[in-house]
């Protein structure tokens, strides 16, 4: 599986902006969008969790990504696995 080429985590939410420890600011959420502070903080929290979410999905795909196993025989489980794979591909800039 390809590795993420962006700024490595951990990323932390620091009051409306996301910082990568020792690597500087990843993004800043401004009040230009006129969102309440609570919404901006929630967005920053989601963005700051991105490296952890990507890593967790990659680990799950390594464990459960083999389509030959019976554990993923139901269509809903296969769909969930396909969605996880699509999310990882999107995060890594791969089109599928």
mmCIF file of N, CA, C and O in Angstrom:
data_model
loop_
_atom_site.group_PDB
_atom_site.id
_atom_site.type_symbol
_atom_site.label_atom_id
_atom_site.label_comp_id
_atom_site.label_asym_id
_atom_site.label_seq_id
_atom_site.Cartn_x
_atom_site.Cartn_y
_atom_site.Cartn_z
ATOM 1 N N UNK A 1 0.843 -1.175 0.000
ATOM 2 C CA UNK A 1 0.000 0.000 0.000
ATOM 3 C C UNK A 1 0.892 1.243 0.000
ATOM 4 O O UNK A 1 1.906 1.283 0.681
ATOM 5 N N UNK A 2 0.483 2.238 -0.773
ATOM 6 C CA UNK A 2 1.268 3.465 -0.859
ATOM 7 C C UNK A 2 1.270 4.219 0.462
ATOM 8 O O UNK A 2 0.348 4.112 1.247
ATOM 9 N N UNK A 3 2.318 4.990 0.662
ATOM 10 C CA UNK A 3 2.425 5.811 1.865
ATOM 11 C C UNK A 3 1.953 7.220 1.583
ATOM 12 O O UNK A 3 2.053 7.714 0.465
ATOM 13 N N UNK A 4 1.472 7.886 2.617
ATOM 14 C CA UNK A 4 1.037 9.271 2.549
ATOM 15 C C UNK A 4 2.258 10.152 2.339
ATOM 16 O O UNK A 4 3.249 10.040 3.040
ATOM 17 N N UNK A 5 2.202 11.037 1.331
ATOM 18 C CA UNK A 5 3.347 11.879 0.994
ATOM 19 C C UNK A 5 3.290 13.260 1.642
ATOM 20 O O UNK A 5 4.207 14.048 1.503
ATOM 21 N N UNK A 6 2.195 13.541 2.343
ATOM 22 C CA UNK A 6 2.038 14.849 2.974
ATOM 23 C C UNK A 6 2.793 14.941 4.289
ATOM 24 O O UNK A 6 3.636 14.101 4.618
ATOM 25 N N UNK A 7 2.496 15.971 5.039
ATOM 26 C CA UNK A 7 3.135 16.206 6.329
ATOM 27 C C UNK A 7 2.736 15.098 7.300
ATOM 28 O O UNK A 7 1.551 14.855 7.501
ATOM 29 N N UNK A 8 3.714 14.429 7.890
ATOM 30 C CA UNK A 8 3.380 13.336 8.804
ATOM 31 C C UNK A 8 2.719 13.840 10.083
ATOM 32 O O UNK A 8 2.929 14.978 10.495
ATOM 33 N N UNK A 9 1.905 12.981 10.677
ATOM 34 C CA UNK A 9 1.266 13.301 11.952
ATOM 35 C C UNK A 9 2.260 13.103 13.079
ATOM 36 O O UNK A 9 3.407 12.744 12.850
ATOM 37 N N UNK A 10 1.862 13.343 14.289
ATOM 38 C CA UNK A 10 0.491 13.702 14.649
ATOM 39 C C UNK A 10 0.182 15.163 14.337
ATOM 40 O O UNK A 10 1.072 16.009 14.347
ATOM 41 N N UNK A 11 -1.073 15.396 14.035
ATOM 42 C CA UNK A 11 -1.573 16.757 13.859
ATOM 43 C C UNK A 11 -2.435 17.079 15.072
ATOM 44 O O UNK A 11 -3.099 16.204 15.611
ATOM 45 N N UNK A 12 -2.411 18.320 15.497
ATOM 46 C CA UNK A 12 -3.211 18.696 16.673
ATOM 47 C C UNK A 12 -4.078 19.919 16.362
ATOM 48 O O UNK A 12 -3.690 20.791 15.582
ATOM 49 N N UNK A 13 -5.256 19.943 16.957
ATOM 50 C CA UNK A 13 -6.180 21.061 16.841
ATOM 51 C C UNK A 13 -5.770 22.121 17.857
ATOM 52 O O UNK A 13 -5.750 21.862 19.046
ATOM 53 N N UNK A 14 -5.435 23.289 17.360
ATOM 54 C CA UNK A 14 -5.018 24.379 18.247
ATOM 55 C C UNK A 14 -5.937 25.567 17.995
ATOM 56 O O UNK A 14 -5.594 26.495 17.277
ATOM 57 N N UNK A 15 -7.140 25.488 18.524
ATOM 58 C CA UNK A 15 -8.089 26.590 18.455
ATOM 59 C C UNK A 15 -8.368 27.124 17.062
ATOM 60 O O UNK A 15 -8.148 28.298 16.800
ATOM 61 N N UNK A 16 -8.854 26.287 16.161
ATOM 62 C CA UNK A 16 -9.234 26.757 14.834
ATOM 63 C C UNK A 16 -8.157 26.616 13.780
ATOM 64 O O UNK A 16 -8.364 26.988 12.643
ATOM 65 N N UNK A 17 -7.014 26.083 14.145
ATOM 66 C CA UNK A 17 -6.014 25.758 13.144
ATOM 67 C C UNK A 17 -5.366 24.437 13.518
ATOM 68 O O UNK A 17 -5.442 23.994 14.643
ATOM 69 N N UNK A 18 -4.799 23.781 12.541
ATOM 70 C CA UNK A 18 -4.230 22.456 12.742
ATOM 71 C C UNK A 18 -2.723 22.537 12.555
ATOM 72 O O UNK A 18 -2.241 23.072 11.561
ATOM 73 N N UNK A 19 -1.997 22.019 13.524
ATOM 74 C CA UNK A 19 -0.547 22.083 13.538
ATOM 75 C C UNK A 19 0.032 20.670 13.532
ATOM 76 O O UNK A 19 -0.502 19.773 14.181
ATOM 77 N N UNK A 20 1.072 20.473 12.755
ATOM 78 C CA UNK A 20 1.819 19.217 12.791
ATOM 79 C C UNK A 20 3.021 19.465 13.688
ATOM 80 O O UNK A 20 3.842 20.326 13.400
ATOM 81 N N UNK A 21 3.094 18.734 14.764
ATOM 82 C CA UNK A 21 4.167 18.959 15.722
ATOM 83 C C UNK A 21 5.521 18.989 15.023
ATOM 84 O O UNK A 21 5.855 18.096 14.261
ATOM 85 N N UNK A 22 6.249 20.050 15.234
ATOM 86 C CA UNK A 22 7.579 20.276 14.667
ATOM 87 C C UNK A 22 7.582 20.494 13.155
ATOM 88 O O UNK A 22 8.628 20.597 12.555
ATOM 89 N N UNK A 23 6.410 20.524 12.508
ATOM 90 C CA UNK A 23 6.354 20.728 11.070
ATOM 91 C C UNK A 23 5.522 21.939 10.677
ATOM 92 O O UNK A 23 5.363 22.222 9.509
ATOM 93 N N UNK A 24 4.958 22.648 11.636
ATOM 94 C CA UNK A 24 4.225 23.869 11.339
ATOM 95 C C UNK A 24 2.748 23.668 11.059
ATOM 96 O O UNK A 24 2.196 22.594 11.179
ATOM 97 N N UNK A 25 2.116 24.761 10.666
ATOM 98 C CA UNK A 25 0.672 24.800 10.452
ATOM 99 C C UNK A 25 0.303 24.038 9.183
ATOM 100 O O UNK A 25 0.892 24.238 8.126
ATOM 101 N N UNK A 26 -0.691 23.166 9.292
ATOM 102 C CA UNK A 26 -1.227 22.415 8.159
ATOM 103 C C UNK A 26 -2.347 23.215 7.516
ATOM 104 O O UNK A 26 -2.436 23.325 6.314
ATOM 105 N N UNK A 27 -3.232 23.763 8.338
ATOM 106 C CA UNK A 27 -4.320 24.579 7.811
ATOM 107 C C UNK A 27 -4.834 25.512 8.894
ATOM 108 O O UNK A 27 -4.627 25.284 10.078
ATOM 109 N N UNK A 28 -5.492 26.558 8.449
ATOM 110 C CA UNK A 28 -6.111 27.516 9.347
ATOM 111 C C UNK A 28 -7.547 27.712 8.911
ATOM 112 O O UNK A 28 -7.821 27.882 7.727
ATOM 113 N N UNK A 29 -8.459 27.637 9.851
ATOM 114 C CA UNK A 29 -9.871 27.838 9.559
ATOM 115 C C UNK A 29 -10.220 29.263 9.961
ATOM 116 O O UNK A 29 -10.178 29.613 11.127
ATOM 117 N N UNK A 30 -10.545 30.070 8.986
ATOM 118 C CA UNK A 30 -10.803 31.479 9.267
ATOM 119 C C UNK A 30 -12.278 31.725 9.513
ATOM 120 O O UNK A 30 -13.136 30.910 9.188
ATOM 121 N N UNK A 31 -12.563 32.881 10.054
ATOM 122 C CA UNK A 31 -13.955 33.264 10.305
ATOM 123 C C UNK A 31 -14.598 33.873 9.066
ATOM 124 O O UNK A 31 -15.738 34.302 9.104
ATOM 125 N N UNK A 32 -13.874 33.921 7.955
ATOM 126 C CA UNK A 32 -14.402 34.465 6.714
ATOM 127 C C UNK A 32 -15.645 33.694 6.272
ATOM 128 O O UNK A 32 -16.568 34.245 5.704
ATOM 129 N N UNK A 33 -15.662 32.387 6.568
ATOM 130 C CA UNK A 33 -16.808 31.581 6.163
ATOM 131 C C UNK A 33 -18.032 31.810 7.050
ATOM 132 O O UNK A 33 -19.085 31.248 6.820
ATOM 133 N N UNK A 34 -17.888 32.639 8.072
ATOM 134 C CA UNK A 34 -18.972 33.016 8.983
ATOM 135 C C UNK A 34 -19.582 31.825 9.719
ATOM 136 O O UNK A 34 -20.747 31.827 10.054
ATOM 137 N N UNK A 35 -18.796 30.836 9.951
ATOM 138 C CA UNK A 35 -19.250 29.689 10.724
ATOM 139 C C UNK A 35 -19.061 29.996 12.211
ATOM 140 O O UNK A 35 -18.117 30.673 12.599
ATOM 141 N N UNK A 36 -19.951 29.471 13.030
ATOM 142 C CA UNK A 36 -19.738 29.644 14.480
ATOM 143 C C UNK A 36 -18.420 29.001 14.899
ATOM 144 O O UNK A 36 -17.962 28.041 14.271
ATOM 145 N N UNK A 37 -17.828 29.521 15.939
ATOM 146 C CA UNK A 37 -16.549 28.996 16.429
ATOM 147 C C UNK A 37 -16.641 27.499 16.717
ATOM 148 O O UNK A 37 -15.699 26.747 16.449
ATOM 149 N N UNK A 38 -17.774 27.054 17.214
ATOM 150 C CA UNK A 38 -17.965 25.640 17.522
ATOM 151 C C UNK A 38 -17.814 24.779 16.257
ATOM 152 O O UNK A 38 -17.225 23.700 16.294
ATOM 153 N N UNK A 39 -18.333 25.267 15.130
ATOM 154 C CA UNK A 39 -18.233 24.529 13.870
ATOM 155 C C UNK A 39 -16.788 24.511 13.383
ATOM 156 O O UNK A 39 -16.273 23.476 12.963
ATOM 157 N N UNK A 40 -16.106 25.647 13.452
ATOM 158 C CA UNK A 40 -14.702 25.705 13.033
ATOM 159 C C UNK A 40 -13.833 24.785 13.877
ATOM 160 O O UNK A 40 -12.951 24.101 13.357
ATOM 161 N N UNK A 41 -14.086 24.763 15.183
ATOM 162 C CA UNK A 41 -13.320 23.874 16.056
ATOM 163 C C UNK A 41 -13.589 22.410 15.726
ATOM 164 O O UNK A 41 -12.671 21.587 15.731
ATOM 165 N N UNK A 42 -14.842 22.070 15.421
ATOM 166 C CA UNK A 42 -15.174 20.689 15.052
ATOM 167 C C UNK A 42 -14.492 20.315 13.732
ATOM 168 O O UNK A 42 -13.989 19.193 13.584
ATOM 169 N N UNK A 43 -14.473 21.240 12.773
ATOM 170 C CA UNK A 43 -13.780 20.989 11.510
ATOM 171 C C UNK A 43 -12.291 20.778 11.752
ATOM 172 O O UNK A 43 -11.679 19.875 11.177
ATOM 173 N N UNK A 44 -11.687 21.601 12.590
ATOM 174 C CA UNK A 44 -10.265 21.472 12.902
ATOM 175 C C UNK A 44 -9.981 20.138 13.594
ATOM 176 O O UNK A 44 -8.958 19.501 13.329
ATOM 177 N N UNK A 45 -10.890 19.706 14.456
ATOM 178 C CA UNK A 45 -10.705 18.426 15.143
ATOM 179 C C UNK A 45 -10.742 17.266 14.150
ATOM 180 O O UNK A 45 -9.924 16.352 14.220
ATOM 181 N N UNK A 46 -11.671 17.320 13.193
ATOM 182 C CA UNK A 46 -11.742 16.270 12.173
ATOM 183 C C UNK A 46 -10.482 16.261 11.313
ATOM 184 O O UNK A 46 -9.890 15.203 11.061
ATOM 185 N N UNK A 47 -10.052 17.431 10.885
ATOM 186 C CA UNK A 47 -8.847 17.523 10.057
ATOM 187 C C UNK A 47 -7.633 17.019 10.833
ATOM 188 O O UNK A 47 -6.801 16.283 10.301
ATOM 189 N N UNK A 48 -7.539 17.376 12.106
ATOM 190 C CA UNK A 48 -6.372 16.971 12.899
ATOM 191 C C UNK A 48 -6.339 15.464 13.139
ATOM 192 O O UNK A 48 -5.279 14.901 13.398
ATOM 193 N N UNK A 49 -7.488 14.795 13.030
ATOM 194 C CA UNK A 49 -7.516 13.347 13.228
ATOM 195 C C UNK A 49 -7.218 12.571 11.943
ATOM 196 O O UNK A 49 -7.100 11.344 11.966
ATOM 197 N N UNK A 50 -7.064 13.276 10.819
ATOM 198 C CA UNK A 50 -6.880 12.619 9.524
ATOM 199 C C UNK A 50 -5.721 11.619 9.479
ATOM 200 O O UNK A 50 -5.898 10.507 8.962
ATOM 201 N N UNK A 51 -4.527 11.938 9.965
ATOM 202 C CA UNK A 51 -3.453 10.939 9.910
ATOM 203 C C UNK A 51 -3.798 9.667 10.676
ATOM 204 O O UNK A 51 -3.490 8.559 10.232
ATOM 205 N N UNK A 52 -4.478 9.812 11.814
ATOM 206 C CA UNK A 52 -4.850 8.643 12.611
ATOM 207 C C UNK A 52 -5.922 7.824 11.899
ATOM 208 O O UNK A 52 -5.882 6.590 11.905
ATOM 209 N N UNK A 53 -6.902 8.507 11.292
ATOM 210 C CA UNK A 53 -7.959 7.806 10.561
ATOM 211 C C UNK A 53 -7.386 7.043 9.373
ATOM 212 O O UNK A 53 -7.748 5.890 9.119
ATOM 213 N N UNK A 54 -6.481 7.678 8.637
ATOM 214 C CA UNK A 54 -5.849 7.026 7.492
ATOM 215 C C UNK A 54 -5.072 5.789 7.931
ATOM 216 O O UNK A 54 -5.204 4.709 7.350
ATOM 217 N N UNK A 55 -4.304 5.925 8.972
ATOM 218 C CA UNK A 55 -3.516 4.801 9.473
ATOM 219 C C UNK A 55 -4.411 3.648 9.929
ATOM 220 O O UNK A 55 -4.136 2.479 9.637
ATOM 221 N N UNK A 56 -5.491 3.959 10.626
ATOM 222 C CA UNK A 56 -6.403 2.924 11.103
ATOM 223 C C UNK A 56 -7.053 2.184 9.938
ATOM 224 O O UNK A 56 -7.152 0.951 9.948
ATOM 225 N N UNK A 57 -7.484 2.929 8.917
ATOM 226 C CA UNK A 57 -8.084 2.282 7.747
ATOM 227 C C UNK A 57 -7.066 1.408 7.025
ATOM 228 O O UNK A 57 -7.391 0.303 6.574
ATOM 229 N N UNK A 58 -5.839 1.891 6.902
ATOM 230 C CA UNK A 58 -4.806 1.094 6.237
ATOM 231 C C UNK A 58 -4.540 -0.199 7.004
ATOM 232 O O UNK A 58 -4.381 -1.262 6.401
ATOM 233 N N UNK A 59 -4.524 -0.126 8.330
ATOM 234 C CA UNK A 59 -4.310 -1.327 9.137
ATOM 235 C C UNK A 59 -5.462 -2.314 8.956
ATOM 236 O O UNK A 59 -5.239 -3.524 8.807
ATOM 237 N N UNK A 60 -6.698 -1.814 8.945
ATOM 238 C CA UNK A 60 -7.856 -2.686 8.741
ATOM 239 C C UNK A 60 -7.828 -3.332 7.361
ATOM 240 O O UNK A 60 -8.152 -4.514 7.215
ATOM 241 N N UNK A 61 -7.439 -2.566 6.352
ATOM 242 C CA UNK A 61 -7.358 -3.125 5.007
ATOM 243 C C UNK A 61 -6.285 -4.195 4.909
ATOM 244 O O UNK A 61 -6.451 -5.173 4.179
ATOM 245 N N UNK A 62 -5.185 -4.025 5.623
ATOM 246 C CA UNK A 62 -4.144 -5.052 5.629
ATOM 247 C C UNK A 62 -4.666 -6.345 6.249
ATOM 248 O O UNK A 62 -4.359 -7.439 5.778
ATOM 249 N N UNK A 63 -5.478 -6.223 7.285
ATOM 250 C CA UNK A 63 -5.996 -7.398 7.980
ATOM 251 C C UNK A 63 -7.160 -8.036 7.223
ATOM 252 O O UNK A 63 -7.208 -9.247 7.047
ATOM 253 N N UNK A 64 -8.094 -7.204 6.765
ATOM 254 C CA UNK A 64 -9.332 -7.719 6.182
ATOM 255 C C UNK A 64 -9.438 -7.509 4.671
ATOM 256 O O UNK A 64 -10.468 -7.798 4.087
ATOM 257 N N UNK A 65 -8.388 -7.023 4.051
ATOM 258 C CA UNK A 65 -8.452 -6.682 2.639
ATOM 259 C C UNK A 65 -8.400 -7.854 1.680
ATOM 260 O O UNK A 65 -8.608 -7.681 0.491
ATOM 261 N N UNK A 66 -8.152 -9.045 2.178
ATOM 262 C CA UNK A 66 -8.094 -10.219 1.319
ATOM 263 C C UNK A 66 -9.516 -10.670 1.000
ATOM 264 O O UNK A 66 -10.240 -11.125 1.874
ATOM 265 N N UNK A 67 -9.909 -10.549 -0.251
ATOM 266 C CA UNK A 67 -11.271 -10.901 -0.657
ATOM 267 C C UNK A 67 -11.537 -12.408 -0.644
ATOM 268 O O UNK A 67 -12.663 -12.831 -0.854
ATOM 269 N N UNK A 68 -10.534 -13.227 -0.405
ATOM 270 C CA UNK A 68 -10.744 -14.670 -0.443
ATOM 271 C C UNK A 68 -11.359 -15.224 0.843
ATOM 272 O O UNK A 68 -11.879 -16.323 0.862
ATOM 273 N N UNK A 69 -11.310 -14.464 1.922
ATOM 274 C CA UNK A 69 -11.835 -14.936 3.198
ATOM 275 C C UNK A 69 -13.355 -14.898 3.268
ATOM 276 O O UNK A 69 -13.998 -14.068 2.648
ATOM 277 N N UNK A 70 -13.924 -15.812 4.022
ATOM 278 C CA UNK A 70 -15.373 -15.878 4.163
ATOM 279 C C UNK A 70 -15.914 -14.772 5.064
ATOM 280 O O UNK A 70 -17.101 -14.502 5.057
ATOM 281 N N UNK A 71 -15.060 -14.131 5.844
ATOM 282 C CA UNK A 71 -15.517 -13.105 6.779
ATOM 283 C C UNK A 71 -16.187 -11.938 6.066
ATOM 284 O O UNK A 71 -17.001 -11.242 6.641
ATOM 285 N N UNK A 72 -15.851 -11.736 4.787
ATOM 286 C CA UNK A 72 -16.408 -10.600 4.041
ATOM 287 C C UNK A 72 -17.361 -11.069 2.946
ATOM 288 O O UNK A 72 -17.486 -10.454 1.906
ATOM 289 N N UNK A 73 -18.048 -12.178 3.197
ATOM 290 C CA UNK A 73 -18.923 -12.758 2.180
ATOM 291 C C UNK A 73 -20.204 -11.948 1.955
ATOM 292 O O UNK A 73 -20.753 -11.980 0.870
ATOM 293 N N UNK A 74 -20.698 -11.241 2.950
ATOM 294 C CA UNK A 74 -21.945 -10.506 2.761
ATOM 295 C C UNK A 74 -21.688 -9.224 1.984
ATOM 296 O O UNK A 74 -20.613 -8.621 2.076
ATOM 297 N N UNK A 75 -22.682 -8.807 1.229
ATOM 298 C CA UNK A 75 -22.513 -7.616 0.393
ATOM 299 C C UNK A 75 -22.295 -6.359 1.225
ATOM 300 O O UNK A 75 -21.546 -5.476 0.823
ATOM 301 N N UNK A 76 -22.942 -6.256 2.392
ATOM 302 C CA UNK A 76 -22.769 -5.054 3.216
ATOM 303 C C UNK A 76 -21.342 -4.972 3.772
ATOM 304 O O UNK A 76 -20.763 -3.885 3.853
ATOM 305 N N UNK A 77 -20.753 -6.092 4.118
ATOM 306 C CA UNK A 77 -19.373 -6.090 4.614
ATOM 307 C C UNK A 77 -18.398 -5.781 3.484
ATOM 308 O O UNK A 77 -17.450 -5.024 3.670
ATOM 309 N N UNK A 78 -18.655 -6.338 2.305
ATOM 310 C CA UNK A 78 -17.791 -6.027 1.152
ATOM 311 C C UNK A 78 -17.895 -4.547 0.793
ATOM 312 O O UNK A 78 -16.902 -3.920 0.450
ATOM 313 N N UNK A 79 -19.094 -3.994 0.861
ATOM 314 C CA UNK A 79 -19.301 -2.581 0.557
ATOM 315 C C UNK A 79 -18.534 -1.706 1.547
ATOM 316 O O UNK A 79 -17.904 -0.723 1.173
ATOM 317 N N UNK A 80 -18.552 -2.086 2.826
ATOM 318 C CA UNK A 80 -17.813 -1.332 3.843
ATOM 319 C C UNK A 80 -16.315 -1.383 3.554
ATOM 320 O O UNK A 80 -15.614 -0.370 3.663
ATOM 321 N N UNK A 81 -15.820 -2.550 3.180
ATOM 322 C CA UNK A 81 -14.401 -2.696 2.846
ATOM 323 C C UNK A 81 -14.053 -1.881 1.608
ATOM 324 O O UNK A 81 -13.022 -1.201 1.577
ATOM 325 N N UNK A 82 -14.920 -1.912 0.608
ATOM 326 C CA UNK A 82 -14.696 -1.120 -0.608
ATOM 327 C C UNK A 82 -14.704 0.377 -0.298
ATOM 328 O O UNK A 82 -13.910 1.137 -0.850
ATOM 329 N N UNK A 83 -15.595 0.806 0.598
ATOM 330 C CA UNK A 83 -15.636 2.220 1.002
ATOM 331 C C UNK A 83 -14.358 2.627 1.731
ATOM 332 O O UNK A 83 -13.839 3.727 1.522
ATOM 333 N N UNK A 84 -13.849 1.736 2.574
ATOM 334 C CA UNK A 84 -12.594 2.019 3.284
ATOM 335 C C UNK A 84 -11.445 2.141 2.293
ATOM 336 O O UNK A 84 -10.621 3.054 2.379
ATOM 337 N N UNK A 85 -11.400 1.225 1.327
ATOM 338 C CA UNK A 85 -10.344 1.257 0.306
ATOM 339 C C UNK A 85 -10.437 2.550 -0.511
ATOM 340 O O UNK A 85 -9.423 3.195 -0.798
ATOM 341 N N UNK A 86 -11.656 2.954 -0.875
ATOM 342 C CA UNK A 86 -11.853 4.192 -1.645
ATOM 343 C C UNK A 86 -11.411 5.408 -0.845
ATOM 344 O O UNK A 86 -10.805 6.333 -1.394
ATOM 345 N N UNK A 87 -11.683 5.417 0.454
ATOM 346 C CA UNK A 87 -11.273 6.544 1.298
ATOM 347 C C UNK A 87 -9.757 6.643 1.390
ATOM 348 O O UNK A 87 -9.183 7.735 1.319
ATOM 349 N N UNK A 88 -9.090 5.514 1.538
ATOM 350 C CA UNK A 88 -7.621 5.499 1.582
ATOM 351 C C UNK A 88 -7.058 5.968 0.247
ATOM 352 O O UNK A 88 -6.139 6.797 0.200
ATOM 353 N N UNK A 89 -7.614 5.469 -0.847
ATOM 354 C CA UNK A 89 -7.151 5.892 -2.171
ATOM 355 C C UNK A 89 -7.322 7.395 -2.361
ATOM 356 O O UNK A 89 -6.442 8.070 -2.905
ATOM 357 N N UNK A 90 -8.441 7.934 -1.913
ATOM 358 C CA UNK A 90 -8.690 9.376 -2.020
ATOM 359 C C UNK A 90 -7.661 10.145 -1.200
ATOM 360 O O UNK A 90 -7.115 11.157 -1.666
ATOM 361 N N UNK A 91 -7.385 9.687 0.010
ATOM 362 C CA UNK A 91 -6.411 10.368 0.871
ATOM 363 C C UNK A 91 -5.012 10.339 0.273
ATOM 364 O O UNK A 91 -4.228 11.270 0.466
ATOM 365 N N UNK A 92 -4.704 9.282 -0.466
ATOM 366 C CA UNK A 92 -3.369 9.142 -1.053
ATOM 367 C C UNK A 92 -3.287 9.732 -2.465
ATOM 368 O O UNK A 92 -2.249 9.661 -3.115
ATOM 369 N N UNK A 93 -4.403 10.280 -2.950
ATOM 370 C CA UNK A 93 -4.405 10.897 -4.267
ATOM 371 C C UNK A 93 -4.499 9.909 -5.411
ATOM 372 O O UNK A 93 -4.152 10.220 -6.534
ATOM 373 N N UNK A 94 -4.952 8.695 -5.114
ATOM 374 C CA UNK A 94 -5.109 7.676 -6.129
ATOM 375 C C UNK A 94 -6.555 7.704 -6.615
ATOM 376 O O UNK A 94 -7.475 7.908 -5.839
ATOM 377 N N UNK A 95 -6.757 7.492 -7.885
ATOM 378 C CA UNK A 95 -8.119 7.472 -8.412
ATOM 379 C C UNK A 95 -8.564 6.041 -8.627
ATOM 380 O O UNK A 95 -7.869 5.262 -9.263
ATOM 381 N N UNK A 96 -9.703 5.709 -8.063
ATOM 382 C CA UNK A 96 -10.307 4.374 -8.225
ATOM 383 C C UNK A 96 -11.760 4.486 -7.930
ATOM 384 O O UNK A 96 -12.210 5.219 -7.129
#
